[in-house]
PDB file of C-alpha atoms in Angstrom:
ATOM      1  CA  MET A   1      15.363  30.773   7.251  1.00 59.00           C
ATOM      2  CA  LYS A   2      15.220  28.346   3.843  1.00 68.00           C
ATOM      3  CA  GLU A   3      11.556  26.878   3.487  1.00 76.00           C
ATOM      4  CA  ILE A   4      12.126  22.870   3.267  1.00 83.00           C
ATOM      5  CA  LYS A   5       9.696  20.812   0.661  1.00 91.00           C
ATOM      6  CA  PRO A   6       8.988  17.577   1.462  1.00 95.00           C
ATOM      7  CA  ASN A   7      11.137  15.286  -0.382  1.00 96.00           C
ATOM      8  CA  PRO A   8      10.223  11.554  -1.619  1.00 96.00           C
ATOM      9  CA  MET A   9      13.604  10.894  -2.091  1.00 97.00           C
ATOM     10  CA  THR A  10      14.616  11.597   1.390  1.00 96.00           C
ATOM     11  CA  VAL A  11      15.616   8.641   3.263  1.00 97.00           C
ATOM     12  CA  HIS A  12      15.072   9.881   6.989  1.00 96.00           C
ATOM     13  CA  PRO A  13      12.121  12.963   6.748  1.00 96.00           C
ATOM     14  CA  ILE A  14      12.924  13.482  10.374  1.00 95.00           C
ATOM     15  CA  ALA A  15      15.758  14.712  11.784  1.00 91.00           C
ATOM     16  CA  ASN A  16      18.515  13.207  13.807  1.00 92.00           C
ATOM     17  CA  TYR A  17      16.160   9.676  14.156  1.00 95.00           C
ATOM     18  CA  ASP A  18      16.587   6.627  11.807  1.00 92.00           C
ATOM     19  CA  LYS A  19      14.077   4.938  13.067  1.00 94.00           C
ATOM     20  CA  GLU A  20      11.356   5.752  10.403  1.00 97.00           C
ATOM     21  CA  ILE A  21      12.349   6.621   6.338  1.00 97.00           C
ATOM     22  CA  TYR A  22      10.557   7.258   3.037  1.00 98.00           C
ATOM     23  CA  VAL A  23      10.556   3.544   1.667  1.00 98.00           C
ATOM     24  CA  LYS A  24      11.166   4.354  -1.989  1.00 98.00           C
ATOM     25  CA  PRO A  25      14.746   6.003  -2.177  1.00 98.00           C
ATOM     26  CA  THR A  26      16.053   2.580  -0.365  1.00 98.00           C
ATOM     27  CA  ILE A  27      14.233  -0.253  -2.977  1.00 98.00           C
ATOM     28  CA  LYS A  28      17.251  -2.361  -4.826  1.00 97.00           C
ATOM     29  CA  ASN A  29      14.918  -5.382  -5.640  1.00 97.00           C
ATOM     30  CA  PRO A  30      13.441  -4.952  -8.959  1.00 97.00           C
ATOM     31  CA  GLN A  31      10.212  -6.393  -7.539  1.00 98.00           C
ATOM     32  CA  ILE A  32       9.357  -4.119  -5.078  1.00 98.00           C
ATOM     33  CA  ILE A  33       7.557  -0.624  -6.122  1.00 98.00           C
ATOM     34  CA  VAL A  34       6.583   1.565  -3.502  1.00 98.00           C
ATOM     35  CA  GLY A  35       4.899   5.194  -4.116  1.00 98.00           C
ATOM     36  CA  ASP A  36       6.162   8.225  -3.023  1.00 98.00           C
ATOM     37  CA  PHE A  37       5.832   9.569   0.814  1.00 98.00           C
ATOM     38  CA  THR A  38       5.095   5.837   1.700  1.00 98.00           C
ATOM     39  CA  TYR A  39       6.941   5.217   5.150  1.00 98.00           C
ATOM     40  CA  ILE A  40       7.939   2.411   7.394  1.00 98.00           C
ATOM     41  CA  ALA A  41       9.046   2.456  11.354  1.00 98.00           C
ATOM     42  CA  ASP A  42      12.062   0.499  10.445  1.00 97.00           C
ATOM     43  CA  SER A  43      15.738   1.352   9.093  1.00 95.00           C
ATOM     44  CA  ASP A  44      14.997  -1.321   6.667  1.00 97.00           C
ATOM     45  CA  PHE A  45      11.950  -2.139   3.821  1.00 98.00           C
ATOM     46  CA  GLU A  46      13.401  -4.900   2.420  1.00 97.00           C
ATOM     47  CA  SER A  47      13.559  -7.091   5.986  1.00 97.00           C
ATOM     48  CA  HIS A  48      10.133  -6.781   6.059  1.00 98.00           C
ATOM     49  CA  VAL A  49       9.359  -8.565   2.557  1.00 98.00           C
ATOM     50  CA  THR A  50       9.949 -12.249   2.528  1.00 97.00           C
ATOM     51  CA  HIS A  51       9.901 -14.814  -0.023  1.00 96.00           C
ATOM     52  CA  LEU A  52      10.361 -12.775  -2.736  1.00 96.00           C
ATOM     53  CA  TYR A  53      12.180 -15.144  -5.509  1.00 93.00           C
ATOM     54  CA  GLU A  54      12.826 -14.476  -9.165  1.00 91.00           C
ATOM     55  CA  TRP A  55      11.825 -17.191 -10.665  1.00 87.00           C
ATOM     56  CA  ASN A  56       8.085 -16.594  -9.310  1.00 89.00           C
ATOM     57  CA  GLY A  57       7.667 -13.416 -10.946  1.00 89.00           C
ATOM     58  CA  ASP A  58       5.357 -11.943  -8.203  1.00 95.00           C
ATOM     59  CA  LYS A  59       5.537  -8.086  -7.235  1.00 98.00           C
ATOM     60  CA  LEU A  60       4.751  -6.111  -4.038  1.00 98.00           C
ATOM     61  CA  ILE A  61       3.475  -3.219  -5.460  1.00 98.00           C
ATOM     62  CA  ILE A  62       2.593  -0.007  -2.395  1.00 98.00           C
ATOM     63  CA  GLY A  63       0.517   2.977  -3.227  1.00 98.00           C
ATOM     64  CA  LYS A  64       1.914   6.673  -1.684  1.00 98.00           C
ATOM     65  CA  PHE A  65       1.362   8.560   1.418  1.00 98.00           C
ATOM     66  CA  CYS A  66       1.082   4.675   3.000  1.00 98.00           C
ATOM     67  CA  GLN A  67       2.276   4.263   7.128  1.00 98.00           C
ATOM     68  CA  ILE A  68       3.607   1.167   7.702  1.00 98.00           C
ATOM     69  CA  ALA A  69       4.345   0.316  11.492  1.00 98.00           C
ATOM     70  CA  SER A  70       7.211  -1.783  12.885  1.00 97.00           C
ATOM     71  CA  GLY A  71       6.774  -5.700  12.909  1.00 97.00           C
ATOM     72  CA  VAL A  72       4.503  -5.572   9.809  1.00 98.00           C
ATOM     73  CA  GLU A  73       5.726  -8.502   7.248  1.00 98.00           C
ATOM     74  CA  PHE A  74       5.198  -8.888   3.511  1.00 98.00           C
ATOM     75  CA  VAL A  75       5.172 -12.638   2.962  1.00 98.00           C
ATOM     76  CA  MET A  76       5.474 -13.761  -1.048  1.00 97.00           C
ATOM     77  CA  ASN A  77       4.332 -16.524  -3.403  1.00 95.00           C
ATOM     78  CA  GLY A  78       7.647 -17.938  -2.099  1.00 92.00           C
ATOM     79  CA  ALA A  79       6.821 -19.381   0.858  1.00 93.00           C
ATOM     80  CA  ASN A  80       4.259 -21.153  -0.816  1.00 92.00           C
ATOM     81  CA  HIS A  81       4.479 -25.473  -0.850  1.00 94.00           C
ATOM     82  CA  GLN A  82       2.831 -27.862  -3.277  1.00 92.00           C
ATOM     83  CA  MET A  83      -0.100 -28.797  -1.643  1.00 94.00           C
ATOM     84  CA  ASN A  84      -1.836 -31.240  -4.967  1.00 94.00           C
ATOM     85  CA  ALA A  85       0.520 -33.982  -3.662  1.00 94.00           C
ATOM     86  CA  VAL A  86       0.903 -36.154  -0.879  1.00 94.00           C
ATOM     87  CA  SER A  87       3.444 -34.213   0.642  1.00 95.00           C
ATOM     88  CA  THR A  88       4.134 -30.636   1.391  1.00 95.00           C
ATOM     89  CA  PHE A  89       7.579 -30.983   1.619  1.00 95.00           C
ATOM     90  CA  PRO A  90      10.061 -29.416  -0.707  1.00 93.00           C
ATOM     91  CA  PHE A  91      12.635 -31.660  -1.416  1.00 94.00           C
ATOM     92  CA  TYR A  92      14.085 -29.261  -4.067  1.00 91.00           C
ATOM     93  CA  THR A  93      15.003 -26.896  -1.963  1.00 91.00           C
ATOM     94  CA  LEU A  94      17.355 -28.863  -0.329  1.00 94.00           C
ATOM     95  CA  GLU A  95      20.691 -30.162  -0.606  1.00 93.00           C
ATOM     96  CA  GLY A  96      20.878 -33.987  -1.561  1.00 96.00           C
ATOM     97  CA  TRP A  97      17.524 -34.727  -2.870  1.00 95.00           C
ATOM     98  CA  ASN A  98      16.311 -35.986  -5.996  1.00 95.00           C
ATOM     99  CA  MET A  99      13.614 -33.615  -7.073  1.00 94.00           C
ATOM    100  CA  LYS A 100      13.084 -31.483  -9.804  1.00 91.00           C
ATOM    101  CA  PRO A 101      11.768 -27.720  -8.967  1.00 89.00           C
ATOM    102  CA  PRO A 102       7.468 -28.483  -9.502  1.00 90.00           C
ATOM    103  CA  ALA A 103       5.837 -25.907 -12.488  1.00 90.00           C
ATOM    104  CA  LEU A 104       4.862 -22.920 -11.526  1.00 87.00           C
ATOM    105  CA  SER A 105       1.157 -24.140 -12.287  1.00 90.00           C
ATOM    106  CA  ASP A 106       1.312 -26.617  -9.517  1.00 93.00           C
ATOM    107  CA  LEU A 107       2.415 -24.544  -6.658  1.00 91.00           C
ATOM    108  CA  PRO A 108       0.078 -21.861  -4.945  1.00 91.00           C
ATOM    109  CA  ILE A 109       1.085 -18.740  -6.829  1.00 91.00           C
ATOM    110  CA  LYS A 110      -1.513 -16.152  -5.779  1.00 94.00           C
ATOM    111  CA  GLY A 111      -0.086 -13.203  -8.416  1.00 95.00           C
ATOM    112  CA  ASP A 112       0.904  -9.493  -7.149  1.00 97.00           C
ATOM    113  CA  THR A 113       0.681  -8.052  -3.510  1.00 98.00           C
ATOM    114  CA  VAL A 114      -0.726  -4.938  -4.033  1.00 98.00           C
ATOM    115  CA  ILE A 115      -1.081  -2.158  -1.556  1.00 98.00           C
ATOM    116  CA  GLY A 116      -3.206   1.122  -2.329  1.00 98.00           C
ATOM    117  CA  ASN A 117      -2.538   4.457  -0.811  1.00 98.00           C
ATOM    118  CA  ASP A 118      -2.821   5.951   2.659  1.00 98.00           C
ATOM    119  CA  VAL A 119      -2.892   3.277   3.923  1.00 98.00           C
ATOM    120  CA  TRP A 120      -2.575   2.117   7.435  1.00 98.00           C
ATOM    121  CA  ILE A 121      -0.735  -0.972   8.380  1.00 98.00           C
ATOM    122  CA  GLY A 122      -0.874  -1.725  12.283  1.00 98.00           C
ATOM    123  CA  GLN A 123       2.230  -2.916  14.011  1.00 98.00           C
ATOM    124  CA  ASN A 124       3.343  -6.469  13.583  1.00 98.00           C
ATOM    125  CA  ALA A 125       0.289  -7.279  11.038  1.00 98.00           C
ATOM    126  CA  VAL A 126       1.549  -9.750   8.470  1.00 98.00           C
ATOM    127  CA  ILE A 127       0.324  -9.411   4.999  1.00 98.00           C
ATOM    128  CA  LEU A 128      -0.165 -12.872   3.186  1.00 98.00           C
ATOM    129  CA  PRO A 129       0.818 -13.296  -0.724  1.00 97.00           C
ATOM    130  CA  GLY A 130      -1.466 -12.325  -3.526  1.00 97.00           C
ATOM    131  CA  VAL A 131      -3.970  -9.779  -1.387  1.00 98.00           C
ATOM    132  CA  HIS A 132      -5.290  -6.812  -2.751  1.00 98.00           C
ATOM    133  CA  ILE A 133      -5.423  -3.802  -0.182  1.00 98.00           C
ATOM    134  CA  GLY A 134      -7.573  -0.862  -1.181  1.00 98.00           C
ATOM    135  CA  ASP A 135      -7.161   3.031  -0.738  1.00 98.00           C
ATOM    136  CA  GLY A 136      -7.464   4.264   2.933  1.00 98.00           C
ATOM    137  CA  ALA A 137      -7.500   1.242   4.805  1.00 98.00           C
ATOM    138  CA  ILE A 138      -6.520   0.546   8.041  1.00 98.00           C
ATOM    139  CA  ILE A 139      -4.806  -2.500   9.106  1.00 98.00           C
ATOM    140  CA  GLY A 140      -4.904  -3.482  12.649  1.00 98.00           C
ATOM    141  CA  ALA A 141      -2.016  -4.497  14.722  1.00 98.00           C
ATOM    142  CA  ASN A 142      -1.211  -8.153  14.215  1.00 98.00           C
ATOM    143  CA  ALA A 143      -3.876  -8.275  11.669  1.00 98.00           C
ATOM    144  CA  VAL A 144      -3.193 -11.431  10.006  1.00 98.00           C
ATOM    145  CA  VAL A 145      -4.501 -10.537   6.343  1.00 98.00           C
ATOM    146  CA  GLY A 146      -5.025 -13.462   3.590  1.00 97.00           C
ATOM    147  CA  SER A 147      -8.031 -11.914   1.513  1.00 97.00           C
ATOM    148  CA  ASP A 148      -8.873  -8.511  -0.200  1.00 98.00           C
ATOM    149  CA  VAL A 149      -9.396  -5.376   1.691  1.00 98.00           C
ATOM    150  CA  GLU A 150     -11.817  -2.485   0.751  1.00 98.00           C
ATOM    151  CA  ALA A 151     -10.913   0.519  -0.417  1.00 98.00           C
ATOM    152  CA  TYR A 152     -11.972   3.097   3.340  1.00 98.00           C
ATOM    153  CA  SER A 153     -12.625  -0.394   5.402  1.00 98.00           C
ATOM    154  CA  VAL A 154     -10.661  -1.537   8.972  1.00 98.00           C
ATOM    155  CA  VAL A 155      -9.929  -5.070   9.206  1.00 98.00           C
ATOM    156  CA  VAL A 156      -8.468  -6.760  12.120  1.00 98.00           C
ATOM    157  CA  GLY A 157      -7.493 -10.313  14.328  1.00 98.00           C
ATOM    158  CA  ASN A 158      -6.384 -13.541  12.655  1.00 97.00           C
ATOM    159  CA  PRO A 159      -7.352 -14.115   9.997  1.00 97.00           C
ATOM    160  CA  ALA A 160      -8.276 -10.390   9.177  1.00 98.00           C
ATOM    161  CA  ARG A 161     -12.085  -9.396   9.371  1.00 98.00           C
ATOM    162  CA  LYS A 162     -13.520  -6.311   7.884  1.00 98.00           C
ATOM    163  CA  ILE A 163     -14.911  -4.403  11.223  1.00 98.00           C
ATOM    164  CA  ARG A 164     -16.724  -1.548   9.433  1.00 98.00           C
ATOM    165  CA  ASN A 165     -16.113   1.065   6.432  1.00 98.00           C
ATOM    166  CA  ARG A 166     -14.243   3.944   7.798  1.00 98.00           C
ATOM    167  CA  PHE A 167     -17.235   6.538   6.032  1.00 97.00           C
ATOM    168  CA  ASP A 168     -20.228   5.825   4.060  1.00 97.00           C
ATOM    169  CA  ASP A 169     -20.826   5.441   0.106  1.00 96.00           C
ATOM    170  CA  GLU A 170     -20.856   8.847  -0.852  1.00 96.00           C
ATOM    171  CA  LEU A 171     -17.705  10.238   1.004  1.00 97.00           C
ATOM    172  CA  ILE A 172     -15.319   6.735  -0.315  1.00 97.00           C
ATOM    173  CA  GLU A 173     -16.903   7.542  -3.736  1.00 96.00           C
ATOM    174  CA  LEU A 174     -15.656  11.053  -3.853  1.00 96.00           C
ATOM    175  CA  LEU A 175     -12.305  10.300  -2.122  1.00 97.00           C
ATOM    176  CA  GLU A 176     -11.537   7.970  -4.962  1.00 96.00           C
ATOM    177  CA  LEU A 177     -12.730  10.166  -7.260  1.00 95.00           C
ATOM    178  CA  PHE A 178     -10.693  13.118  -5.862  1.00 96.00           C
ATOM    179  CA  LYS A 179      -7.348  10.542  -5.645  1.00 97.00           C
ATOM    180  CA  TRP A 180      -5.601  13.181  -3.641  1.00 97.00           C
ATOM    181  CA  TRP A 181      -2.711  11.761  -3.015  1.00 98.00           C
ATOM    182  CA  ASP A 182      -2.176  12.255  -6.817  1.00 97.00           C
ATOM    183  CA  LYS A 183      -1.714  15.769  -6.565  1.00 97.00           C
ATOM    184  CA  SER A 184       1.472  18.169  -6.348  1.00 96.00           C
ATOM    185  CA  ILE A 185       3.042  18.572  -3.160  1.00 96.00           C
ATOM    186  CA  ASP A 186       1.568  22.419  -3.501  1.00 95.00           C
ATOM    187  CA  GLU A 187      -1.913  20.893  -4.020  1.00 96.00           C
ATOM    188  CA  ILE A 188      -1.313  18.586  -1.097  1.00 97.00           C
ATOM    189  CA  GLN A 189      -0.334  21.247   0.548  1.00 96.00           C
ATOM    190  CA  ALA A 190      -3.025  23.533   0.074  1.00 95.00           C
ATOM    191  CA  LEU A 191      -5.345  20.360   1.046  1.00 96.00           C
ATOM    192  CA  ILE A 192      -4.044  19.187   4.366  1.00 96.00           C
ATOM    193  CA  PRO A 193      -7.087  21.345   6.475  1.00 96.00           C
ATOM    194  CA  ILE A 194      -9.370  19.125   4.431  1.00 95.00           C
ATOM    195  CA  LEU A 195      -7.227  16.197   4.686  1.00 96.00           C
ATOM    196  CA  THR A 196      -6.784  16.601   8.324  1.00 97.00           C
ATOM    197  CA  ASN A 197     -10.506  18.221   9.195  1.00 97.00           C
ATOM    198  CA  SER A 198     -13.014  15.763  11.518  1.00 96.00           C
ATOM    199  CA  ASP A 199     -16.017  17.807  10.035  1.00 97.00           C
ATOM    200  CA  LEU A 200     -16.769  14.822   7.388  1.00 97.00           C
ATOM    201  CA  ASP A 201     -19.687  17.334   6.580  1.00 96.00           C
ATOM    202  CA  LYS A 202     -17.482  20.180   5.645  1.00 96.00           C
ATOM    203  CA  VAL A 203     -15.300  18.169   4.279  1.00 96.00           C
ATOM    204  CA  ARG A 204     -17.451  16.079   2.030  1.00 96.00           C
ATOM    205  CA  SER A 205     -19.043  19.023   0.571  1.00 95.00           C
ATOM    206  CA  CYS A 206     -15.453  20.394  -0.596  1.00 95.00           C
ATOM    207  CA  LEU A 207     -14.721  17.699  -2.334  1.00 95.00           C
ATOM    208  CA  ARG A 208     -17.604  17.297  -3.793  1.00 94.00           C
ATOM    209  CA  GLU A 209     -16.980  20.682  -5.030  1.00 93.00           C
ATOM    210  CA  LYS A 210     -13.577  19.713  -5.784  1.00 90.00           C
ATOM    211  CA  ASN A 211     -14.249  16.946  -7.642  1.00 88.00           C
ATOM    212  CA  LEU A 212     -17.038  18.794  -9.851  1.00 84.00           C
ATOM    213  CA  GLU A 213     -13.959  21.969 -10.545  1.00 83.00           C
ATOM    214  CA  ARG A 214     -12.278  18.846 -11.817  1.00 75.00           C
ATOM    215  CA  VAL A 215     -14.752  17.721 -14.386  1.00 67.00           C
ATOM    216  CA  LYS A 216     -15.469  21.547 -15.772  1.00 66.00           C
ATOM    217  CA  ASN A 217     -11.487  21.422 -16.320  1.00 70.00           C
ATOM    218  CA  ASP A 218     -11.572  18.163 -17.829  1.00 59.00           C
ATOM    219  CA  ARG A 219     -14.362  18.877 -20.490  1.00 57.00           C
ATOM    220  CA  SER A 220     -12.879  22.420 -20.736  1.00 56.00           C
ATOM    221  CA  ALA A 221      -9.431  21.152 -21.682  1.00 55.00           C
ATOM    222  CA  ILE A 222     -11.448  18.547 -24.483  1.00 52.00           C
ATOM    223  CA  TRP A 223     -13.836  20.960 -25.913  1.00 54.00           C
ATOM    224  CA  GLY A 224     -10.472  23.594 -26.038  1.00 61.00           C
ATOM    225  CA  LYS A 225      -8.777  20.783 -28.121  1.00 57.00           C
ATOM    226  CA  SER A 226     -11.642  20.003 -30.906  1.00 50.00           C
TER     227      SER A 226
END
């Protein structure tokens, strides 16, 4: 039997099941950028991105290997109304009202929404405009995320609040240095026993060795060119 290798451009990674898709090959909007192997538990990702308008210039940027549950919504800057005037009513968007669009500087534009790598976003969570979520974070079901989330932290609730870090500072630093999501498919295949091991002391030891090996290889490459 021919070996099937993971392919980030496959839309349906589960045979005969269309309610989970790899997002990257489905994207049509140039303001949405999604990394390899990020999936959503749905058949249409872009319907989960609301109020993303070209004239605001904002982007939704999502890293690799993220897991996005059903019902998640990414609310972009176009949802924001002018807040520095007496009325927040958007007359300029509605037929018949004599109002020119406000300057972008008069709108609460909060920049790009950026999601790191290997982030798990729970069912029906809402990610508000301009939020940055770090690598390895977990967003609880029904959370409303309006502020930045640290790497490898767990946040829950409305408004979302941090309840704990997933790991200690050393292991988080080792993971951020290692960046397993940037490895080749073959390398990641070999790393799965480490990435899925609940013996964190063993994982820590392996990552120390691999990070040290990478540093040595980098130094050798530099010295070899000199």
